[in-house]
PDB file of C-alpha atoms in Angstrom:
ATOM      1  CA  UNK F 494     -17.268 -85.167  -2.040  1.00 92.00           C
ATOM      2  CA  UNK F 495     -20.533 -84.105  -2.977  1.00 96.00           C
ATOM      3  CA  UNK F 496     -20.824 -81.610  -6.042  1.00 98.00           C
ATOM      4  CA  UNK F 497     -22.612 -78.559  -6.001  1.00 98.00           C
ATOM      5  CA  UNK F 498     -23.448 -76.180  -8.379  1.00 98.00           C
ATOM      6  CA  UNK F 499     -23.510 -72.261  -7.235  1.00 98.00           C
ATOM      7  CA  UNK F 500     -25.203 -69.754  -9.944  1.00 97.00           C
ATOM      8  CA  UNK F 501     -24.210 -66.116  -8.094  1.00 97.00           C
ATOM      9  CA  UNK F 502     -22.980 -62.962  -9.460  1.00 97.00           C
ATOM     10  CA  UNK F 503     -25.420 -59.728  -9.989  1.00 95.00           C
ATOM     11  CA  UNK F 504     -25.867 -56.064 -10.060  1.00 94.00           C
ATOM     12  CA  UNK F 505     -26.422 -56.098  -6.449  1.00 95.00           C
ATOM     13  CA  UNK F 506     -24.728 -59.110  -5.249  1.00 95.00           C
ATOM     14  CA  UNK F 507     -21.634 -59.633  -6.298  1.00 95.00           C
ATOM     15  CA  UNK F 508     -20.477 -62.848  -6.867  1.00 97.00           C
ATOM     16  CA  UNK F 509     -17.099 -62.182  -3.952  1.00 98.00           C
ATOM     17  CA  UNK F 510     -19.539 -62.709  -1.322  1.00 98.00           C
ATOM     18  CA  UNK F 511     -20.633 -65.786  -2.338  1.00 98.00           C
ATOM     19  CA  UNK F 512     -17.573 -67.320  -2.954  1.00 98.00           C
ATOM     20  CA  UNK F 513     -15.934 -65.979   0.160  1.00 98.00           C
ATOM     21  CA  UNK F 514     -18.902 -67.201   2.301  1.00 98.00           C
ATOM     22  CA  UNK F 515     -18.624 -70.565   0.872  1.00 98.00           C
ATOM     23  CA  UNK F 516     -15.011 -71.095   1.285  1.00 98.00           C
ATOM     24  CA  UNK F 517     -14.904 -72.372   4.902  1.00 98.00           C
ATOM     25  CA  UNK F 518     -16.931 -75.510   3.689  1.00 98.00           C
ATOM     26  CA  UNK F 519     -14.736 -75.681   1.085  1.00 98.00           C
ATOM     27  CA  UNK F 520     -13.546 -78.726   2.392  1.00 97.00           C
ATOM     28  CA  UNK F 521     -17.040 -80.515   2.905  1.00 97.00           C
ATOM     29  CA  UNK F 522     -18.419 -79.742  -0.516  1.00 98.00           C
ATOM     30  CA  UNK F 523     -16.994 -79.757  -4.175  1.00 98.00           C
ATOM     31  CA  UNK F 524     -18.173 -76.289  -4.978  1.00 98.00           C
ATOM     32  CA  UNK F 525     -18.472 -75.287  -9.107  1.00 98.00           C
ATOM     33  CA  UNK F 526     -19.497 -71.432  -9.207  1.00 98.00           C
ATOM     34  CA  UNK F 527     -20.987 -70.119 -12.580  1.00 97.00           C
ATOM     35  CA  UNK F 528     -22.224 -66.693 -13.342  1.00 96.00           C
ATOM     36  CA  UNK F 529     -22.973 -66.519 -16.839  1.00 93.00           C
ATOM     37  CA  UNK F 530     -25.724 -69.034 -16.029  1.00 93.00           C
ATOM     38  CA  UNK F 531     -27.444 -67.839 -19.307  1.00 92.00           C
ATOM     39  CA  UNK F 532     -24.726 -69.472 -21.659  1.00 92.00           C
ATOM     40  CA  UNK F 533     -23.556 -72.248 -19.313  1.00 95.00           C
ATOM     41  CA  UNK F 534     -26.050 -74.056 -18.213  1.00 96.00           C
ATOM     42  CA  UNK F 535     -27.818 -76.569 -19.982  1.00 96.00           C
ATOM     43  CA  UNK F 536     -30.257 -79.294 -18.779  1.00 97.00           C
ATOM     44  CA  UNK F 537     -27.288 -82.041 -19.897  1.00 97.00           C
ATOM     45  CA  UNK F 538     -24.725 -80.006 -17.546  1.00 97.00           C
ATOM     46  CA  UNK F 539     -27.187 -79.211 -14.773  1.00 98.00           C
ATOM     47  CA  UNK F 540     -28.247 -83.142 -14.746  1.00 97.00           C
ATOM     48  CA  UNK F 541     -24.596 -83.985 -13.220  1.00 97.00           C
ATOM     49  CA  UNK F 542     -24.989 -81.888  -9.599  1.00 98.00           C
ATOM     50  CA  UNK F 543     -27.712 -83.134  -7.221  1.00 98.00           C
ATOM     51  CA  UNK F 544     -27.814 -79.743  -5.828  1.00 98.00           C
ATOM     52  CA  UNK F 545     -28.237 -76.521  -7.507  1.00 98.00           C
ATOM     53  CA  UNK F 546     -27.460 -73.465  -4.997  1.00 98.00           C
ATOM     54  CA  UNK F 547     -28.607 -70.149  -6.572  1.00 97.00           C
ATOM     55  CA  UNK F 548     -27.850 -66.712  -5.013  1.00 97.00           C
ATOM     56  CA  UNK F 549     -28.745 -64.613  -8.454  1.00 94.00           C
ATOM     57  CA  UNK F 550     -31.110 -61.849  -9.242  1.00 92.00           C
ATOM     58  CA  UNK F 551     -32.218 -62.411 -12.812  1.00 90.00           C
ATOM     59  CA  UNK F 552     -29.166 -60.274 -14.527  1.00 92.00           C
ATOM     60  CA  UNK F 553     -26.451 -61.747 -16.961  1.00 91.00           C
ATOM     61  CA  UNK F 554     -23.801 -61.028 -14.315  1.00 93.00           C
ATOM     62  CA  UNK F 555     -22.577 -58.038 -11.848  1.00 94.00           C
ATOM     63  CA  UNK F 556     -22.040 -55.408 -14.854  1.00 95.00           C
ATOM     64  CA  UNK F 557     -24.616 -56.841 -17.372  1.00 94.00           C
ATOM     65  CA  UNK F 558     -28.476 -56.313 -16.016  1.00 91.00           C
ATOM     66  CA  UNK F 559     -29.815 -57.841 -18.684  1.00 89.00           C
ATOM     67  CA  UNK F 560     -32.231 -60.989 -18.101  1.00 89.00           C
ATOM     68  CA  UNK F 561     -30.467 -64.122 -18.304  1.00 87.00           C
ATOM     69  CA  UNK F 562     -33.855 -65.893 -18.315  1.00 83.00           C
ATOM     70  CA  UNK F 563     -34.879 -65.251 -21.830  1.00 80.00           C
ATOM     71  CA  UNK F 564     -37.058 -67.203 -23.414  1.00 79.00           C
ATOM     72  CA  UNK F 565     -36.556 -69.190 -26.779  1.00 81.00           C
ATOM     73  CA  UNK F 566     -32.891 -68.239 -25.744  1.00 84.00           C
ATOM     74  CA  UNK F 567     -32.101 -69.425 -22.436  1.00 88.00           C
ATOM     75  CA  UNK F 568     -31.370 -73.443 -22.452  1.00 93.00           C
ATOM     76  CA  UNK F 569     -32.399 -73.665 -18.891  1.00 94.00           C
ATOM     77  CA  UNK F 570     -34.971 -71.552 -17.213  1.00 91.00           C
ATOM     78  CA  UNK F 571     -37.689 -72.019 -14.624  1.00 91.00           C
ATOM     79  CA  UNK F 572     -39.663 -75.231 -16.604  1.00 93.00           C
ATOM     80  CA  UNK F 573     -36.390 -77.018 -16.599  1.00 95.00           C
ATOM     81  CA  UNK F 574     -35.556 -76.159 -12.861  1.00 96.00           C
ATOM     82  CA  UNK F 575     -38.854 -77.771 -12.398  1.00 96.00           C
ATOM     83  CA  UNK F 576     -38.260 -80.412 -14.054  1.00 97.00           C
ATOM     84  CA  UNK F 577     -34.335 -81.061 -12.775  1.00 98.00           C
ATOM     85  CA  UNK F 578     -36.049 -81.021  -8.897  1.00 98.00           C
ATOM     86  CA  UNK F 579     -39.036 -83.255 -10.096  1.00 98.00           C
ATOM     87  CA  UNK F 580     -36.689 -85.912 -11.351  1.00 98.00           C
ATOM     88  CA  UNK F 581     -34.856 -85.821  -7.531  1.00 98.00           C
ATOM     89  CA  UNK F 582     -32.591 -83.474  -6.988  1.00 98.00           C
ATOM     90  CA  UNK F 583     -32.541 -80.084  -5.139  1.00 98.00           C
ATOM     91  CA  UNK F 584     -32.805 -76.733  -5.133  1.00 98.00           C
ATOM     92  CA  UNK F 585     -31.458 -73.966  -2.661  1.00 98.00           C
ATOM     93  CA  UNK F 586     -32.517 -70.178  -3.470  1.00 97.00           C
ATOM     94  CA  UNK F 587     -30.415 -67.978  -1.214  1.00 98.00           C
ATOM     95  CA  UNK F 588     -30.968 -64.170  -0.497  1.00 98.00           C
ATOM     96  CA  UNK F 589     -30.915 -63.086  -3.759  1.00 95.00           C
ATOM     97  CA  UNK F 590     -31.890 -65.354  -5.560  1.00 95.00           C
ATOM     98  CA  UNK F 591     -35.641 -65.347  -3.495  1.00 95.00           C
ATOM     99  CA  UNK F 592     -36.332 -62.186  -5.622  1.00 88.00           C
ATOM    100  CA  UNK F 593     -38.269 -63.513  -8.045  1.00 62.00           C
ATOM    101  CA  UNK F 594     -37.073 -61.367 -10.627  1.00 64.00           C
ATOM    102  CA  UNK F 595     -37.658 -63.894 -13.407  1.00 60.00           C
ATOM    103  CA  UNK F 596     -41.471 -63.568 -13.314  1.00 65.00           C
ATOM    104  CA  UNK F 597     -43.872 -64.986 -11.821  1.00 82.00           C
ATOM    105  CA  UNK F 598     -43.145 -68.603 -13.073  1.00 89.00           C
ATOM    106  CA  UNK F 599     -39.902 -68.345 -10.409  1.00 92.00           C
ATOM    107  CA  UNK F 600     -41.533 -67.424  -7.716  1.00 93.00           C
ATOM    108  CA  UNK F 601     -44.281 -70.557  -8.084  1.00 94.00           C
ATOM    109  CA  UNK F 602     -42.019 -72.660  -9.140  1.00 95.00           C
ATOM    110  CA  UNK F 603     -39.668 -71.639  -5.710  1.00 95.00           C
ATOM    111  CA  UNK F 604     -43.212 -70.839  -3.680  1.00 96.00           C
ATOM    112  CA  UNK F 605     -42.381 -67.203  -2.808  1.00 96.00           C
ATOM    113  CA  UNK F 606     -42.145 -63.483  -4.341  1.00 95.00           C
ATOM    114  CA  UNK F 607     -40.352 -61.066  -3.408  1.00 94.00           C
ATOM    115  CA  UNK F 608     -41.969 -57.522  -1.835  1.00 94.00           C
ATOM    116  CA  UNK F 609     -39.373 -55.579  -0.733  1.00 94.00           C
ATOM    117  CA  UNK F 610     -36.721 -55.314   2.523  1.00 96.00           C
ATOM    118  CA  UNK F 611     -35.850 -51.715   4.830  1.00 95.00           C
ATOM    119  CA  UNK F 612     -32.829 -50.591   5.175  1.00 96.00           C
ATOM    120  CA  UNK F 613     -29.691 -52.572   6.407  1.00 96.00           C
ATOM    121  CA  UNK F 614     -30.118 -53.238  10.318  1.00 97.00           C
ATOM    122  CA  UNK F 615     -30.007 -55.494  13.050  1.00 98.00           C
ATOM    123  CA  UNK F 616     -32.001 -58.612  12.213  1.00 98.00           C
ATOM    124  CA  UNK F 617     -32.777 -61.247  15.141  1.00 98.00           C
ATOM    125  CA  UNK F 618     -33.437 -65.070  13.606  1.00 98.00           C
ATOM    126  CA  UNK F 619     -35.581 -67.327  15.583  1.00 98.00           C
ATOM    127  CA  UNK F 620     -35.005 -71.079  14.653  1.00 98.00           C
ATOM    128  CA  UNK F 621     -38.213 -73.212  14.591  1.00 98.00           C
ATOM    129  CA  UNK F 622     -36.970 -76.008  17.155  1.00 97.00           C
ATOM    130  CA  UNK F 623     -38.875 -78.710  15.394  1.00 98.00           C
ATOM    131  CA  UNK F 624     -38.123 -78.454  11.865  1.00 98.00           C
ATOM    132  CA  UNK F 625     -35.235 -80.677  10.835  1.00 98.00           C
ATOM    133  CA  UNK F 626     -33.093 -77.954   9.134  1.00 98.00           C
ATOM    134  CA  UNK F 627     -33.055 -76.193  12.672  1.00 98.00           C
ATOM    135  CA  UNK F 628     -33.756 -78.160  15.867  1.00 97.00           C
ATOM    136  CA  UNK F 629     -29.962 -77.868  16.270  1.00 97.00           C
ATOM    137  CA  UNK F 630     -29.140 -73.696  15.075  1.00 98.00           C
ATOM    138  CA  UNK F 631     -29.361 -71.535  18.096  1.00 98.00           C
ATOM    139  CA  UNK F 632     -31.256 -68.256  17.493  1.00 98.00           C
ATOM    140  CA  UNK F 633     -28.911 -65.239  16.386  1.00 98.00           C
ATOM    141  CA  UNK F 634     -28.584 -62.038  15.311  1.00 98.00           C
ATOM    142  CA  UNK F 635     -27.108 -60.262  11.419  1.00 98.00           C
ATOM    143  CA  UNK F 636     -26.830 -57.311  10.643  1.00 98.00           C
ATOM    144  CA  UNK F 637     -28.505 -57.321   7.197  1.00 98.00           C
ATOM    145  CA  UNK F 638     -31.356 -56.778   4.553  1.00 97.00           C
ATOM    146  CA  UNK F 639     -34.397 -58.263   5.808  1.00 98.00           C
ATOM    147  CA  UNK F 640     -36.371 -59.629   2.940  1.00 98.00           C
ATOM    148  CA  UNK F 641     -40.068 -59.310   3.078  1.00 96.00           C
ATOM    149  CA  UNK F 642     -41.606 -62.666   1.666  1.00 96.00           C
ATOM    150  CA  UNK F 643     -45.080 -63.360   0.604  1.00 95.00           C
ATOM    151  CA  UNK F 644     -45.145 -67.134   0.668  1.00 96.00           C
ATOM    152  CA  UNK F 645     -47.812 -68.910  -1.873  1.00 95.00           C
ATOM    153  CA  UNK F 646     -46.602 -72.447  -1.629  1.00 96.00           C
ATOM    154  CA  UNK F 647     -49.214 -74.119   0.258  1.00 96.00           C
ATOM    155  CA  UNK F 648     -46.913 -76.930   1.324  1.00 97.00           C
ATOM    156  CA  UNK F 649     -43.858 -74.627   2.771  1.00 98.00           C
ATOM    157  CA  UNK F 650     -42.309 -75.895   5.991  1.00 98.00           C
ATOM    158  CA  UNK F 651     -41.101 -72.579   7.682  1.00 98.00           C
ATOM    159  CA  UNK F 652     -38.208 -73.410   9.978  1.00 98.00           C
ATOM    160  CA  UNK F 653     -36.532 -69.629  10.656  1.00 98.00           C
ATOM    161  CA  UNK F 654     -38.370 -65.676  10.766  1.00 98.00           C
ATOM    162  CA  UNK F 655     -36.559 -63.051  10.607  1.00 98.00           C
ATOM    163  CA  UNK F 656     -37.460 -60.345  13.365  1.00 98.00           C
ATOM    164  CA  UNK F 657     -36.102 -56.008  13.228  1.00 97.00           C
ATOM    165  CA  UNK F 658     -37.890 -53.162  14.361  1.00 96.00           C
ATOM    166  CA  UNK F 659     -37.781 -51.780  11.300  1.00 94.00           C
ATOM    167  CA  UNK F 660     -39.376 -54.944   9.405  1.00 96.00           C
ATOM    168  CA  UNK F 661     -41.453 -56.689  11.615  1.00 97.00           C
ATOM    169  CA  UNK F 662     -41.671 -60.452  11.175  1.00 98.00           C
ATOM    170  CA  UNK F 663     -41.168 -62.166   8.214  1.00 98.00           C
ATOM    171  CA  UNK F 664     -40.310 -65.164   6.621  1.00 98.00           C
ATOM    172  CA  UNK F 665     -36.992 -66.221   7.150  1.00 98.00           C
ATOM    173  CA  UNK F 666     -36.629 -69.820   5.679  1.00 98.00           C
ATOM    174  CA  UNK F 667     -38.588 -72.688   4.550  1.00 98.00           C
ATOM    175  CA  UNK F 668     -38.554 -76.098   2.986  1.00 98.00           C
ATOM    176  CA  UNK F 669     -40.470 -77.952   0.326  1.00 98.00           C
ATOM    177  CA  UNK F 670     -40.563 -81.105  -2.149  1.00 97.00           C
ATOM    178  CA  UNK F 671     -41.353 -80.750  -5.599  1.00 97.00           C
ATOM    179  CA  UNK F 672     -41.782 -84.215  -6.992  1.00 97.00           C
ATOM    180  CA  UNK F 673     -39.390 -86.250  -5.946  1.00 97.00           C
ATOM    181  CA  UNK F 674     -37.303 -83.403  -5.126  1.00 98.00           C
ATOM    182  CA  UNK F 675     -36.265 -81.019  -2.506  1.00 98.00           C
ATOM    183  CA  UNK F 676     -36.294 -77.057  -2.350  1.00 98.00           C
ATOM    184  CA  UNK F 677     -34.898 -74.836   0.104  1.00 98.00           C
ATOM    185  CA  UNK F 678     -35.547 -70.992   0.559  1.00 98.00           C
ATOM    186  CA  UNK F 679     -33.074 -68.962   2.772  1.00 98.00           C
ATOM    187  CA  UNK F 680     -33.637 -65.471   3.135  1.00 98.00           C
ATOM    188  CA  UNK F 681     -30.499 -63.937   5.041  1.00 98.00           C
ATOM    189  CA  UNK F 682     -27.461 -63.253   2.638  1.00 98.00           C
ATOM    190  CA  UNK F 683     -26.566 -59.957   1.533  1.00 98.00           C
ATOM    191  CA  UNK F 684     -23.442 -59.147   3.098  1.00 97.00           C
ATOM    192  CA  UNK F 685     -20.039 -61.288   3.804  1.00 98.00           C
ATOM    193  CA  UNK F 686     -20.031 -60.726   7.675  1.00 98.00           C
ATOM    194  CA  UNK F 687     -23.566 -62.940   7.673  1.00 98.00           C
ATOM    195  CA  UNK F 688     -22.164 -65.523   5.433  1.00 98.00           C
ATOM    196  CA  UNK F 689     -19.101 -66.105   7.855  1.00 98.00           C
ATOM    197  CA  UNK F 690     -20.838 -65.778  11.098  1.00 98.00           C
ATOM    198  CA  UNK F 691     -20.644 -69.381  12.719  1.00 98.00           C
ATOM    199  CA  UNK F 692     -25.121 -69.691  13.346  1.00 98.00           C
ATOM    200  CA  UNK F 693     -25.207 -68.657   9.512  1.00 98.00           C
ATOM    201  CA  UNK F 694     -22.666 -71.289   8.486  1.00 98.00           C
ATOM    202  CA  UNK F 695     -24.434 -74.141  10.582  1.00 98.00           C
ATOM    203  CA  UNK F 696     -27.674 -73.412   8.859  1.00 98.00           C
ATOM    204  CA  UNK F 697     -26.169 -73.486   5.558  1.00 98.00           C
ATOM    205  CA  UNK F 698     -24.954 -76.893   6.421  1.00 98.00           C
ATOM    206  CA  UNK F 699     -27.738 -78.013   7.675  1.00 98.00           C
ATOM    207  CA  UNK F 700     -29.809 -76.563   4.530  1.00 98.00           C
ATOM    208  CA  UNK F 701     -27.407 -77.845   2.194  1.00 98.00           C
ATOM    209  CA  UNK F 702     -27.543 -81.545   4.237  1.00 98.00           C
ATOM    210  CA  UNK F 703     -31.451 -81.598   3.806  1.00 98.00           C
ATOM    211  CA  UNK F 704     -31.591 -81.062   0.257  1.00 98.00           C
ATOM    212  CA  UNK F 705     -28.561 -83.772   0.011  1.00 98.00           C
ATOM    213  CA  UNK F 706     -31.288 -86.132   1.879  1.00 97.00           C
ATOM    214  CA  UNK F 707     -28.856 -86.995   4.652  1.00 95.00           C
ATOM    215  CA  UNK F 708     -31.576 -85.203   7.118  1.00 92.00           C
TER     216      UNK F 708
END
């Protein structure tokens, strides 16, 4: 089984959803959740998971909004992400953890910064029928935050938007090597009902598949 590791857990995003949203592929995927990622991780206990999962704003944890990228402190921050999906393995930024909150080094280093979202509502995804994350996910709708994305990587492979009346069209996923590895942007996320609907948990497998380079 196939081990993953899942940084969640802040101010805004508690660390329940994640869990809970992960649990039906439970089964599929040996799941290790940390949210003290600021005295956990190191680049010797990162090196063991091919696939880092991160659905984290930059605080400590849920009732600690301090930065847990801090540097001369922090063992690993955004140069040794690089350098972890360089060597060949992947990287999967989920809702929150698109913010960019960590500076502007995240969000080049993930190929995206954060602008803003409107207020909850209904969000309709459209699945780009010839990328490989999504020829097989049938468009749906969420109710949820619709992230507003301005996307700098000049090699991202958009294969979702995200459409509202409220929000327009935006970004909704993309894919993207970094070396020899993979990285995977999802922008959907905030609330449990979209992590258990079924078209949500099909892309996640099929996300978490491509960055496992069985797709």
């Amino acid at each position: 089984m196939d081990k993953i590791l899942v940084l969640c857990d802040d101010y805004w995003h508690p660390s329940e959803v994640v869990q809970r949203g992960l649990e039906p592929l439970s089964d599929r995927y040996d799941f290790t959740f940390i949210k003290d990622a600021k005295d956990t991780l190191t680049q010797a206990f990162i090196a063991s998971y091919p696939l880092i999962i991160c659905c984290k704003a930059n605080h400590i944890n849920a009732s600690n909004t301090h930065p847990w990228f801090e540097e001369n402190v922090t063992e690993v921050g955004v140069k040794e992400l690089e350098a972890y999906v360089a060597a060949g393995n992947s990287f999967f930024s989920i809702h929150s953890g698109n913010t960019a909150r960590f500076g502007n080094a995240y969000g080049e280093f993930t190929g995206s910064f954060f602008e803003g979202h409107p207020p909850r509502c209904q969000v309709e995804l459209k699945m780009d029928k010839n990328h490989i994350i999504s020829n097989n996910i049938p468009d749906f709708s969420i109710r949820d935050e619709q992230y507003q994305m301005k996307v700098v990587a000049s090699d991202a492979e958009i294969f979702c938007e995200t459409r509202s009346d409220s929000g327009g069209t935006q970004v909704g996923g993309y894919s993207r090597a970094i070396g020899s590895g993979r990285l995977c942007a999802l922008m959907p996320g905030h609330t449990l009902s979209v992590w258990l609907t079924e078209e949500y948990q099909q892309l996640l497998v099929s996300c978490i598949e491509w960055c496992l380079r069985r797709k």
